[in-house]
């Protein structure tokens, strides 16, 4: 018979078990991390239950992952592993959690370490549901939202995309002089309509800062019930959009006076994939029945040429290094039911490998051609055009409001963050410039060596509220605003643009003697609506949008890139680990990374992979072709050794 225990002892046992489990999480997450910091071990599980229990998380909420990471106690886990006669290490904790079925063998530990929230709690989902039924449309109240549902709007995305945040259309019209004109429209999902500043959903997006896209799936910034339904530009339904219309000069430059920015209602006619559009362009359908696609593609080519003439990255680095991307899928053949698909992409032309290699098919021949995707180039150029046009619109609006205009109070009221990148500075690096030019002129390594070497001259992009050039894009200004469902920064840009449009309309109503709706709030316009009450208070409008911080979330964006890169690396190494161990790969030496340690960067064509190679000999030459084999593959540690088979 078991001895009965009192409730106090029972509670302490349960709390001790919870603490030990949480401690296992903390310790197990360190498996494969670059550096482990394990505190001294002392006592036993029973002793830990008798000691004061600090830091145990009894009720879970959205902040608990970060709390575990920053305040987690590893000692109970070490004690538990010791009593179970298991290895007292991060790997021991990981193995135990996997054996208990709490973690999967392929658990993304880098993601867990990062502290990113993996799911939404009940209150967040409820807030999203309430946002879906929110009838407060300020743009309708102010008669700003324009009906563009008559336009034929296309969305072009991957087949798996559920957060559709951009659409394209073409409008033909007759100009004042009787000539024909074309206006290209970029429609972006109106995220602010459903997640305005001050709302719970806005705060949820602010806390997360970005959606995460990982090989095993995505983690949205906003609950799916909202971001894939009300916000998303799904086909055959009226959707709220923030729409920009622009005309182009023959050379591809933006005609500033033509830019139109408006809240709108659109109805997507066709939800297309990149493959759909590529096929339509190739078959000629895009130049007949769907002529709008042909016009968009022609404009995209003109814009690409325009940017290249202005010294964009496409001109600076004409040949890009194809890069891999990994995705996973359910596979009954695999021991863990997880299959791995490899795609190889080129950033400049958007080309994508049309085949996916099954790592279980020992007879499969790896193909790694990267055909150019016209559809991807079309979308890329239209999004860059949208980013430039918004910046130019801001400058045009300020110019118009500074020449005795009745709306002079609006002169400084449009806040927009510009992404800027300075041009490469060669003055102090002439020797390196000469090496780079030789690599380009000699087409060393088919241009790949030049592309790798040129990276050292690129400066990171910066964010300013003053219009500045972006050398990598070859344009005078650029603003990111095309993904408000996926990036919090873009959602903030939507808020400042729409608030500006509303203040502008309210100014017109004030000057015309019209009645301003009484249910306009601070969050709607970024300032106190009472400022529009009298002429004397209008100068105070310069104090607007003080609740918007364009720097918020930048650290999270950087952390997200680290997590995504780490996850991609893990699955790439797992992909290599699963294929035939005798498999060899053709590679090319990109250049020397560390001469004293004989470390070189090489590129494996079949994998789209850049990896470090330590040579047993000195003075390997860039562009040298070689055959290598992978050994000592440790996906959890992000490690793999390449050995040369022969040149």
mmCIF file of C-alpha atoms in Angstrom, residues 18 198 240 395 398 408 413 470:
data_model
loop_
_atom_site.group_PDB
_atom_site.id
_atom_site.type_symbol
_atom_site.label_atom_id
_atom_site.label_comp_id
_atom_site.label_asym_id
_atom_site.label_seq_id
_atom_site.Cartn_x
_atom_site.Cartn_y
_atom_site.Cartn_z
ATOM 1 C CA UNK A 18 6.652 21.107 -13.393
ATOM 2 C CA UNK A 198 -4.330 51.385 -30.635
ATOM 3 C CA UNK A 240 -10.188 46.663 -48.649
ATOM 4 C CA UNK A 395 8.155 64.419 -51.826
ATOM 5 C CA UNK A 398 5.342 68.173 -49.598
ATOM 6 C CA UNK A 408 0.091 74.306 -45.866
ATOM 7 C CA UNK A 413 2.477 65.666 -41.677
ATOM 8 C CA UNK A 470 19.099 53.042 -52.453
#
